[in-house]
Coordinates of C-alpha atoms and ligand atoms in Angstrom, one line a residue:
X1 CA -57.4 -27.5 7.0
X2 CA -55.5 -30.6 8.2
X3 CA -52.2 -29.3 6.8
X4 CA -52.0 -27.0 9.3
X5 CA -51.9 -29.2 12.1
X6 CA -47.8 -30.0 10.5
X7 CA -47.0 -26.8 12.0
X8 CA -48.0 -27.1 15.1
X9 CA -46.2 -30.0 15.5
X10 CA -44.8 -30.0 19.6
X11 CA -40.7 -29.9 19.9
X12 CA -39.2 -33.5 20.2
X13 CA -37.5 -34.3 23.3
X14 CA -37.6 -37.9 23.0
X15 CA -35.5 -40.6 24.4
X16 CA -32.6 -39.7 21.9
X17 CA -32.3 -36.2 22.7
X18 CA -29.6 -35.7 24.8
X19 CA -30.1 -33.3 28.0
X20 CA -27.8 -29.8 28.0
X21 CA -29.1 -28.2 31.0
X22 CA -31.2 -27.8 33.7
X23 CA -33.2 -24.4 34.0
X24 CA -34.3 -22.7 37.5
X25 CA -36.7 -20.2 37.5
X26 CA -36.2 -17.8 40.5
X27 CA -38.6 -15.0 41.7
X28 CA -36.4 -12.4 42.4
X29 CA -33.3 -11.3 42.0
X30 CA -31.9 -11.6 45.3
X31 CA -32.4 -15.1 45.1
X32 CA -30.4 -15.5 41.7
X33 CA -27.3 -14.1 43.6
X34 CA -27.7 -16.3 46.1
X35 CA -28.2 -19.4 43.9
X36 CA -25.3 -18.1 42.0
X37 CA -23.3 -18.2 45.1
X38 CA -24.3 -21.6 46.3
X39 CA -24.0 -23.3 42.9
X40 CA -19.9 -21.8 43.2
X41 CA -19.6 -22.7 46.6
X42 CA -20.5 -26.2 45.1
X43 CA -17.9 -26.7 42.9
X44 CA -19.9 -25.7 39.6
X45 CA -17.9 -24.2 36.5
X46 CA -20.5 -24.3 33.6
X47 CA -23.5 -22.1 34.7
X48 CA -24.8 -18.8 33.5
X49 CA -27.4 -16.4 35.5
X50 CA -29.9 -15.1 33.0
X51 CA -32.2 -11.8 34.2
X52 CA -34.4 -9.2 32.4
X53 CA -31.8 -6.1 34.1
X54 CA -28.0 -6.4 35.5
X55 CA -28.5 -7.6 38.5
X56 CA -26.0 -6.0 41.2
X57 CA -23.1 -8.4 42.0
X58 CA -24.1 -11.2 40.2
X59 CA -20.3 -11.2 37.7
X60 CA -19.1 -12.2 41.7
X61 CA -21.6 -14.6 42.1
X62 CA -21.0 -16.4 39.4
X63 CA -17.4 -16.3 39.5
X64 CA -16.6 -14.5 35.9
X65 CA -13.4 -14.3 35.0
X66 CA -11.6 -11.4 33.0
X67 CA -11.6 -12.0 29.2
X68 CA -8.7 -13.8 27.7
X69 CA -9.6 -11.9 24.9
X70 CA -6.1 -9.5 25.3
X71 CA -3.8 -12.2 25.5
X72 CA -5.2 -13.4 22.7
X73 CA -5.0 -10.0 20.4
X74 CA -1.1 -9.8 21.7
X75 CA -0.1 -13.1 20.0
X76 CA -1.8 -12.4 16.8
X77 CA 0.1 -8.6 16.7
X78 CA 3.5 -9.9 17.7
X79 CA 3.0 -12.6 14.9
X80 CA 1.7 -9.9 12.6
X81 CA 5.0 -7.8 13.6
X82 CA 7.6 -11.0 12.4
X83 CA 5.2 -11.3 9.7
X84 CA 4.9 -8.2 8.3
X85 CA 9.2 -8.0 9.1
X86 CA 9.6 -10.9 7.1
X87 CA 7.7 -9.9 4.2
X88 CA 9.6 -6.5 3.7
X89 CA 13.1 -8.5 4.0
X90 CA 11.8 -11.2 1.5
X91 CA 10.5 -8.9 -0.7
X92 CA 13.0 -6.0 -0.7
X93 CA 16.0 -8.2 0.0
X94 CA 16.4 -11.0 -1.7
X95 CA 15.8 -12.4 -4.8
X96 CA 17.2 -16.0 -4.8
X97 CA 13.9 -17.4 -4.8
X98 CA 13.6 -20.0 -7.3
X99 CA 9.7 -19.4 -7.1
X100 CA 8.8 -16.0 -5.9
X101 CA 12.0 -14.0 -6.2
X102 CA 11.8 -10.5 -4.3
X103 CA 12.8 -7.1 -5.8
X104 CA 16.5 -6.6 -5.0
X105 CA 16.5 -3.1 -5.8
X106 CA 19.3 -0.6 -5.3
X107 CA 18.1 3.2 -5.0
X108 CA 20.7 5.9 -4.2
X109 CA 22.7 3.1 -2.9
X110 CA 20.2 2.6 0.1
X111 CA 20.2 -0.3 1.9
X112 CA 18.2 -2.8 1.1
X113 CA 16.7 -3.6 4.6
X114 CA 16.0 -1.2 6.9
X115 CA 14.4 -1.0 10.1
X116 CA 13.3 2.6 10.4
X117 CA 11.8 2.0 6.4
X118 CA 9.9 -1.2 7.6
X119 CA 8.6 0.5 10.2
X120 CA 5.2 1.7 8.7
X121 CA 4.4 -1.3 7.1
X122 CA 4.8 -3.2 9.9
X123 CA 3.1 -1.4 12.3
X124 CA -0.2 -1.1 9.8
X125 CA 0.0 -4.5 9.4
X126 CA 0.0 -4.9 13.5
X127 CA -3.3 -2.8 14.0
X128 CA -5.4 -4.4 10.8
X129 CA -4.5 -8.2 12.2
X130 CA -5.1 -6.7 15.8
X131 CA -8.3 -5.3 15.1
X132 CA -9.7 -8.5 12.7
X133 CA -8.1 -10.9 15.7
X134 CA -10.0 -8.1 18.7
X135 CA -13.6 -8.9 16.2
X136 CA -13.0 -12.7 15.2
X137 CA -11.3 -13.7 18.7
X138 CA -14.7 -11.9 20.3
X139 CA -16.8 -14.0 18.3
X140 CA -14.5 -17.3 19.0
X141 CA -14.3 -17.0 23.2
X142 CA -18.3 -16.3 22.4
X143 CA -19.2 -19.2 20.7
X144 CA -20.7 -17.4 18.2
X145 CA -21.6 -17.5 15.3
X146 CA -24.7 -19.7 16.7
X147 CA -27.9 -19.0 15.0
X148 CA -30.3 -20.5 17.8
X149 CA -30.5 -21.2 21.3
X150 CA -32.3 -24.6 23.0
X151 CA -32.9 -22.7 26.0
X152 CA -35.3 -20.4 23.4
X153 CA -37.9 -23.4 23.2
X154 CA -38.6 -23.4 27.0
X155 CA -41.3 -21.7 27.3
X156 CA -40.9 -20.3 31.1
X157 CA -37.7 -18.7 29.9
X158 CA -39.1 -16.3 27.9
X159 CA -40.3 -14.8 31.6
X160 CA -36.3 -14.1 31.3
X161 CA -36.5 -11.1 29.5
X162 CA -39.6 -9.4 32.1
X163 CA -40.2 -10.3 35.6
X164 CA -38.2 -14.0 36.2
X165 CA -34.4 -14.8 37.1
X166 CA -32.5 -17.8 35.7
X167 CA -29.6 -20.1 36.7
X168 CA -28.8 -22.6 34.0
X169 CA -26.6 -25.3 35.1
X170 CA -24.9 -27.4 32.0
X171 CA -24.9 -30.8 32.0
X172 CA -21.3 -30.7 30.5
X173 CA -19.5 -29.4 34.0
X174 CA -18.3 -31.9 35.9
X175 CA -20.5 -31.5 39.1
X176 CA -23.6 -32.7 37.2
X177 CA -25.8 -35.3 37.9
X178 CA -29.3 -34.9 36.8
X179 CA -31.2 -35.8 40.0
X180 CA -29.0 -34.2 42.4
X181 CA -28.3 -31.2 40.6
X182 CA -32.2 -31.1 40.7
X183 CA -31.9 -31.3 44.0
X184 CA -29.9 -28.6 44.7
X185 CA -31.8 -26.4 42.8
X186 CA -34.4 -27.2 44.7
X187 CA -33.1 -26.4 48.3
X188 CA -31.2 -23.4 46.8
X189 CA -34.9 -22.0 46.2
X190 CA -35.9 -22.4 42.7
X191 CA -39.7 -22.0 41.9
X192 CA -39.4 -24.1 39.0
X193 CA -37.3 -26.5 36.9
X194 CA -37.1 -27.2 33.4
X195 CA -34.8 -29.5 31.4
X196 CA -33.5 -28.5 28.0
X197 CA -32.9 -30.8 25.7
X198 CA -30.2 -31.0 22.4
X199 CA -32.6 -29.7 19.3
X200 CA -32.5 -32.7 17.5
X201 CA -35.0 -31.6 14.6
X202 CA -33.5 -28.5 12.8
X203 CA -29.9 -30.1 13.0
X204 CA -30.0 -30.3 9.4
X205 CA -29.7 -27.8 6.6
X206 CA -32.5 -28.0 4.3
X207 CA -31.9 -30.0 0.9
X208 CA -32.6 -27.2 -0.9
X209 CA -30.8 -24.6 1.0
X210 CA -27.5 -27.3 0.6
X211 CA -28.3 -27.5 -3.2
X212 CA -28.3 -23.7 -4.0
X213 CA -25.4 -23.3 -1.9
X214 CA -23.4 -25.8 -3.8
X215 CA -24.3 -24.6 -7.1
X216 CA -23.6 -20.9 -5.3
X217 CA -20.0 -22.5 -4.6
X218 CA -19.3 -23.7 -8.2
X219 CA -20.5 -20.1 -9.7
X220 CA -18.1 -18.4 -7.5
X221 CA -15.3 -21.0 -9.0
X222 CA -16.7 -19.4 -12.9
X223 CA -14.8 -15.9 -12.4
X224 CA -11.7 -17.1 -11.7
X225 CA -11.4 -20.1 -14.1
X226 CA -12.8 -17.8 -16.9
X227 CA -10.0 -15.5 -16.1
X228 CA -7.6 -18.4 -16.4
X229 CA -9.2 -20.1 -19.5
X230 CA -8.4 -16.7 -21.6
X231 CA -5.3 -15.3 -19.8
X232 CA -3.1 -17.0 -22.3
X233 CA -5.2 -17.1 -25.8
X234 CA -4.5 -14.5 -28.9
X235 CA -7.5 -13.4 -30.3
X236 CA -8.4 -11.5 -33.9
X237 CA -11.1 -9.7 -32.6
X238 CA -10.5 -6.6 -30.4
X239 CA -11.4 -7.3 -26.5
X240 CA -14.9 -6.3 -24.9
X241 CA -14.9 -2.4 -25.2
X242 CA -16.6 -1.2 -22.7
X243 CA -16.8 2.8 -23.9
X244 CA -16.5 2.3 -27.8
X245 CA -16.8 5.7 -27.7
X246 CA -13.3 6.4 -25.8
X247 CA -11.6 3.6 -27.4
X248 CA -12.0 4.7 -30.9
X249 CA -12.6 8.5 -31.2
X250 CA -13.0 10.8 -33.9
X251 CA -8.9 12.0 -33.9
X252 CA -7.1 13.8 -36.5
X253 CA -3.5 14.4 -36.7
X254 CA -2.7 18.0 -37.8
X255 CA -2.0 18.2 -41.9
X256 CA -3.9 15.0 -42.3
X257 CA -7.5 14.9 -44.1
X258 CA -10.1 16.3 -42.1
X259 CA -13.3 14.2 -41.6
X260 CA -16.1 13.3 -44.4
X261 CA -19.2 15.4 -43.2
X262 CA -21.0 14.2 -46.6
X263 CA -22.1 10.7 -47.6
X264 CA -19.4 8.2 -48.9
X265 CA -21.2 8.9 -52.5
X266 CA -21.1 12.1 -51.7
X267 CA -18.2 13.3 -50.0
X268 CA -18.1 17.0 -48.2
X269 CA -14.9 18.0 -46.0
X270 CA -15.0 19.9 -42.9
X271 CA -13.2 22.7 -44.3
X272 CA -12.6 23.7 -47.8
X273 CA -9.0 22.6 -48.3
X274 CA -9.9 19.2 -47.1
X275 CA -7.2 19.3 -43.9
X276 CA -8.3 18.4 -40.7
X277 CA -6.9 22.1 -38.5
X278 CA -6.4 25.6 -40.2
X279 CA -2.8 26.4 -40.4
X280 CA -1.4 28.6 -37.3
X281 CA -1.6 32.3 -37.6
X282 CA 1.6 33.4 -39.8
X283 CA 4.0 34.2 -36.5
X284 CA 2.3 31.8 -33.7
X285 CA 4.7 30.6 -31.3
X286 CA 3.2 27.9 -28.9
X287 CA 3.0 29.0 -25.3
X288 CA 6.5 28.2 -23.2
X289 CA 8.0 26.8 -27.0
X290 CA 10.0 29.7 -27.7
X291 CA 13.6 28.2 -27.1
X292 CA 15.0 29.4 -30.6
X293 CA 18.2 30.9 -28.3
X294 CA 20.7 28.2 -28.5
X295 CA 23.0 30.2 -26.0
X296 CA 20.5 30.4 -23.3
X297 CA 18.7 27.4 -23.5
X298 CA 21.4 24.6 -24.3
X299 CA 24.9 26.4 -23.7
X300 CA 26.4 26.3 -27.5
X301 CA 26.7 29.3 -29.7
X302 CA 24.1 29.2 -32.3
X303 CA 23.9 27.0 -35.4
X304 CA 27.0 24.9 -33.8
X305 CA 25.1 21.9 -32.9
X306 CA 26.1 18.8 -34.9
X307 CA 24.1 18.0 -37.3
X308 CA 21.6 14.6 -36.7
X309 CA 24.2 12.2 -38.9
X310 CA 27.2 13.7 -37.2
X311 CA 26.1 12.3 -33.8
X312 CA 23.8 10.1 -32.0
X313 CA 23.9 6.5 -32.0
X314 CA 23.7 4.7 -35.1
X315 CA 26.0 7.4 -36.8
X316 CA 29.2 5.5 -37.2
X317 CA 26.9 2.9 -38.7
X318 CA 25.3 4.6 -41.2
X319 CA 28.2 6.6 -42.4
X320 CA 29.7 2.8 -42.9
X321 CA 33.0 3.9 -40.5
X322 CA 34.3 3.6 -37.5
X323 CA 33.1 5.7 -34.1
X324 CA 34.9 8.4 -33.3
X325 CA 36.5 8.5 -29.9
X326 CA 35.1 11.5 -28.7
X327 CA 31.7 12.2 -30.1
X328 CA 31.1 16.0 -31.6
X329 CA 30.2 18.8 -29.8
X330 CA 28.7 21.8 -30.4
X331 CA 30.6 25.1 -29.9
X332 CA 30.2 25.3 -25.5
X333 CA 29.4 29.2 -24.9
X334 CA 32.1 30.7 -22.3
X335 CA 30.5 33.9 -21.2
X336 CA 27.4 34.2 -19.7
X337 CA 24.3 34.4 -22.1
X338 CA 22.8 38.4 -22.8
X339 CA 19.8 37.0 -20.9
X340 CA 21.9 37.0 -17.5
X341 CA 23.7 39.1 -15.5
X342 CA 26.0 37.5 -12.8
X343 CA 25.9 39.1 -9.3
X344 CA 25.9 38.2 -6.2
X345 CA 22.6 37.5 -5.6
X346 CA 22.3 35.4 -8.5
X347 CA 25.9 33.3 -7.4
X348 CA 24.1 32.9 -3.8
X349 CA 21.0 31.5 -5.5
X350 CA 23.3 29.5 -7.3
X351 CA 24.7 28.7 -4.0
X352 CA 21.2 27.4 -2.7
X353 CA 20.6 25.3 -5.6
X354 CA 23.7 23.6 -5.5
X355 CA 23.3 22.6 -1.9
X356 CA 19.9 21.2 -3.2
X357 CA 20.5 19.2 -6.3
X358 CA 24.3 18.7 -6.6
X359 CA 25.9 17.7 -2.7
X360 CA 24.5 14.6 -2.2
X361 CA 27.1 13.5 -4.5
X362 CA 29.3 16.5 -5.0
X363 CA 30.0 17.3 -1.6
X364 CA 29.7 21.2 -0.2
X365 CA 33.0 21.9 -1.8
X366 CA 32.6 20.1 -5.2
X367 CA 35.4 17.4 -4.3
X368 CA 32.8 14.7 -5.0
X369 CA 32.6 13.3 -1.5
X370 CA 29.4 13.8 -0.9
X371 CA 27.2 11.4 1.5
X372 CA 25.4 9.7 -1.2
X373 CA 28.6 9.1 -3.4
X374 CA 30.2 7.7 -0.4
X375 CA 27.7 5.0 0.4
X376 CA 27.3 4.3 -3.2
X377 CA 31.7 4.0 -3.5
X378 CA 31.6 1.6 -0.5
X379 CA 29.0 -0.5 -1.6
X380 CA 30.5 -0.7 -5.1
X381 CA 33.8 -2.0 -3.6
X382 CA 31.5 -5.0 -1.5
X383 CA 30.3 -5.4 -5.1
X384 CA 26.6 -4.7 -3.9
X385 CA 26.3 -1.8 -6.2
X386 CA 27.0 -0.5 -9.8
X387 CA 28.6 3.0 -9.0
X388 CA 30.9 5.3 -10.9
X389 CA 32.6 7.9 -8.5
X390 CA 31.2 11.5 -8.8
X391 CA 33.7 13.7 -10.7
X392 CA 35.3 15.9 -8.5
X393 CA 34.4 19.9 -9.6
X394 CA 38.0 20.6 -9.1
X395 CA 39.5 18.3 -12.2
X396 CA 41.9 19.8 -14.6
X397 CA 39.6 18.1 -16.6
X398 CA 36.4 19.7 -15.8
X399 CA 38.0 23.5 -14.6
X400 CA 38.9 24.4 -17.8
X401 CA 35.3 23.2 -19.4
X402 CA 33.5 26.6 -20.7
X403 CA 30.5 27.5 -19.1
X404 CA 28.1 26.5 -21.4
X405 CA 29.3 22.7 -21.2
X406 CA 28.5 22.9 -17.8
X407 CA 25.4 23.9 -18.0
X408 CA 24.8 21.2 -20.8
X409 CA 26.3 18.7 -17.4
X410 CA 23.4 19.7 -15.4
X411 CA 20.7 19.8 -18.4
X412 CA 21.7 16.8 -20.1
X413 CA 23.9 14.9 -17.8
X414 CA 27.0 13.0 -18.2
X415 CA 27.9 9.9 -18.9
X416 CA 26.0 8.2 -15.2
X417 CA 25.6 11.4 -14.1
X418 CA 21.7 12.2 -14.6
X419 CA 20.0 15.0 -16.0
X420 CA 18.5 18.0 -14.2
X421 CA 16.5 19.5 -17.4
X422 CA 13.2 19.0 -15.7
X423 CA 13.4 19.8 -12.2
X424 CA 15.6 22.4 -12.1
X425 CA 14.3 25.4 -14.8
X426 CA 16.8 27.4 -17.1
X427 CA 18.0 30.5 -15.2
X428 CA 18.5 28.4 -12.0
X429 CA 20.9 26.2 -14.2
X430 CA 23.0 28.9 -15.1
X431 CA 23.2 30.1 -11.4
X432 CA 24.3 26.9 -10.6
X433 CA 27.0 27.0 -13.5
X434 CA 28.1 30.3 -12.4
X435 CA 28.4 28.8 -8.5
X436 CA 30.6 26.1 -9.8
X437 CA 32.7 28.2 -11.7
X438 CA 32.9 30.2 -8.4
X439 CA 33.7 26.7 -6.5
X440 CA 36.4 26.2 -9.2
X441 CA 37.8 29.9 -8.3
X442 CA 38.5 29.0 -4.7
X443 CA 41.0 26.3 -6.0
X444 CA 40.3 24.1 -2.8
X445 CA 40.6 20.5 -3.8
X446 CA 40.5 19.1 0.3
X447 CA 40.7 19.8 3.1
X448 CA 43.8 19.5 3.4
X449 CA 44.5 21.8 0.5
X450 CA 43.9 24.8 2.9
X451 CA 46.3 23.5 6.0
X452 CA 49.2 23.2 3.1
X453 CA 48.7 26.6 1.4
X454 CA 51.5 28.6 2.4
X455 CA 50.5 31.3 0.5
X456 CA 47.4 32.8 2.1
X457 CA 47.9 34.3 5.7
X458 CA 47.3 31.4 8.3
X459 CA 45.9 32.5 11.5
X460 CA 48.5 33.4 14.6
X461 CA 49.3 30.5 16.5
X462 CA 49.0 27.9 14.1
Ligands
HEC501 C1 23.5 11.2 -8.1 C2 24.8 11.8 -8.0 C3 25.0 13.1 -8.7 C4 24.4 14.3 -8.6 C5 23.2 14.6 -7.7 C6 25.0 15.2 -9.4 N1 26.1 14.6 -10.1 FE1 27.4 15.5 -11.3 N2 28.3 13.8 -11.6 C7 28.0 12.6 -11.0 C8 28.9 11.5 -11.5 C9 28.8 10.1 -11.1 C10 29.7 12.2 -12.4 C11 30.8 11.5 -13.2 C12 30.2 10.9 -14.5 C13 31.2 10.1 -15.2 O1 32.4 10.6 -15.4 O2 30.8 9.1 -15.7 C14 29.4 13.6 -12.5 C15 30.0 14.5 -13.2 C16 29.8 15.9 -13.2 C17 30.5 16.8 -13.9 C18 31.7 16.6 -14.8 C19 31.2 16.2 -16.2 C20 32.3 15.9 -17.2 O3 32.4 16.6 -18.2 O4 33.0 15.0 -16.9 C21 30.0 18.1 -13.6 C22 30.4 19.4 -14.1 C23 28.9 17.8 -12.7 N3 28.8 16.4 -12.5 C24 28.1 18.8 -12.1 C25 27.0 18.5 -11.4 C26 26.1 19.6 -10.9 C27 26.3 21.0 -11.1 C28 25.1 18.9 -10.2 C29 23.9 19.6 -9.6 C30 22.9 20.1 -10.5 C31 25.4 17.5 -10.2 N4 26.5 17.3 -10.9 C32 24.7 16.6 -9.6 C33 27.0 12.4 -10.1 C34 26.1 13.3 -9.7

């Protein structure tokens, strides 16, 4: 077996290795402190105490300081905080970026940079950097990651994890000079005294280890230039489908041909008839389909709608004439629907709604000065924002509208006015329609309006 003798092969410390540190062995721990406090007293900075329990006021003896390590976790946040600032404004707030424009958007006529709004961003931002630079800057003050130690291949240290105590002077602090550092040692009552050397043999990453790690490198470069490669080419061929059976199910549309349960020599249908679905029961109405009433559920009186050529966009074009001015519309309903009966409680719920879905523009009393119309008038007149004013409830225009056209307002919308079809359902729509009509009653147009109306009995004094 002469092979074997390769792995026995004794550590070099040869002329080129360069000596780290000396090593003291001490008996007990009483002495280590003692050492400690001597090698301080001396003027030494680079030395570490090494024992197999804590050793009672040793962090004193050797003079630890407290971690840097807060200081350090306070620059990262506060550069995490103008960070994650910046970011928002960039990104929300501007858009002249030749390169990365932001997203300039305009919502409800909001600004675009807030600080309350940045607020949660910003301060996630500040605890994931915080905690990564708490980890990394732990590792960092550590000198970690290091994946051996010299003073490991000392054999007598090993005693430093059982019944011996340690000083370790480095030969990097300025006090250091091998002999009388020795010395020292010596008087301060060390039983023994190694020297640890720079590890001069495993400096090097084996060949084959460097090798796989390249070729590891250039597979993790594949991915990525793959994706590029076919980001930008047309293919004939449907992509990689990666459930076939999702992407191209059995589907039938209903009154098409139902699916071939023979052979294509032999053909058999699914059903008789050859359709793919039976026909509805004579009389089925689909669940929550049932809006035959034109009255209730879009405001007109039945069979007044105009008809699909009459209106929409492309009629004019197709007729071969002119648009008309004012496109037409449907016979508006001006009583209440049979479905409804107007009372107080349903003019309050009316009430309630209104103060929900309509003020932010309207305003409580239906002159359109409502908070969001405000905002969105003065930024329209910096020209920041696309606006058009919020029709006050109170217009000539808009009084003498029946009640089924208002009712089509909130459904359908108006012009920039939005629709409320599907948030607000149809017998809450007609409260609100009764509420405004209510509104409309009062005759108040402003404020104003009710310090100049001599006609109602003002209160004494006034
Ligand atoms: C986001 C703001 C906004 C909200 C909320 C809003 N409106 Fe309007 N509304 C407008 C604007 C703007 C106009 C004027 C549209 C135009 O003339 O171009 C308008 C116009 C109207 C008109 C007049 C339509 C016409 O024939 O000229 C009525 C009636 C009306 N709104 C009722 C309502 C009711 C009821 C609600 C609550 C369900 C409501 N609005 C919610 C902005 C709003």
């Amino acid at each position: 077996m002469a092979h074997s003798h390769k792995h026995e092969k004794p550590v070099e410390t040869g002329p080129k290795s360069r000596l780290i540190s000396l090593v003291a062995q001490f008996d007990d721990p009483h002495a280590l402190v003692v050492a400690c406090d001597r090698a301080r007293e001396a003027g030494y900075k680079q030395f570490d105490a090494y024992s197999p329990f804590p050793v009672h006021g040793i962090d004193d003896a050797i003079g630890i300081r407290r971690t840097r390590l807060p200081f350090f976790v306070l620059a990262v946040a506060l550069g995490a905080c103008v960070f994650a600032l910046f970011l928002q404004y960039y990104v929300n707030a501007t858009d002249e970026s030749p390169i990365f424009p932001g997203y300039k958007f305009f919502i409800s006529g909001k600004p675009l940079f807030s600080l309350p709004a940045n607020i949660p961003v910003t301060f996630e931002i500040i605890v994931l950097s915080s905690a990564f630079a708490t980890f990394f800057g732990m590792w960092i003050l550590n000198g970690l990651p290091r994946l051996a130690n010299p003073l490991q291949r000392i054999p007598m240290f090993r005693r430093a994890t059982n019944d011996k105590f340690f000083l370790v002077l480095e030969a990097k602090d300025d006090k250091f000079s091998e002999n009388r550092s020795r010395q020292q040692l010596e008087e301060w009552g060390a039983t023994a005294i190694e020297e640890c050397h720079e590890d001069l043999t495993d400096q090097k990453i084996p060949a084959g280890l460097r090798r796989a790690g390249i070729l590891l490198l250039f597979a993790l470069l594949l991915p990525p230039a793959l994706i590029y490669r076919v980001s930008g080419m047309t293919y004939r061929q449907p992509r990689l489908h990666v459930v076939p059976d999702m992407d191209w199910q059995d589907r039938y549309n209903p009154q098409t041909r139902g699916p071939n349960i023979g052979t294509p020599e032999r053909p058999r249908p699914l059903f008789a008839d050859g359709r793919a679905m039976r026909k509805p029961v004579p009389g089925t109405i689909a669940r929550g389909d049932l809006t035959e009433n034109d009255e209730y559920f879009r405001g007109y009186k039945t069979g007044t709608a105009p008809s699909e050529s009459q209106s929409g966009p492309y009629a004019a074009i197709q007729d071969g004439m002119a648009a008309p001015e004012t496109p037409p519309e449907p016979e508006w309903v001006d009583v209440f629907p049979e479905d409804i009966t107007v009372d107080a409680d349903f003019v309050k719920r009316g009430k309630q709604r209104f103060e929900i879905y309509c003020v932010a523009c309207h305003g409580y009393d239906g002159n359109g000065e409502g908070l969001v119309n405000q905002r969105a008038v003065s930024l329209a007149a910096t020209g920041d924002a696309a606006w058009t004013a919020a029709k006050s409830l109170h217009d000539p225009a808009v009084k003498s509208q029946p009640v089924g056209r208002i009712f089509d307002t909130i459904s359908n919308g108006r012009a920039t006015m939005g629709p409320y079809k599907d948030q607000i359902p149809v017998k809450d729509r007609w409260a609100i329609a009764a509420y405004v009509k209510a509104l409309q009653k009062t005759g108040i147009k402003s404020p104003a309006d009710l310090a100049n109306d001599q006609g109602t009995a003002t209160p004494a004094g006034n």
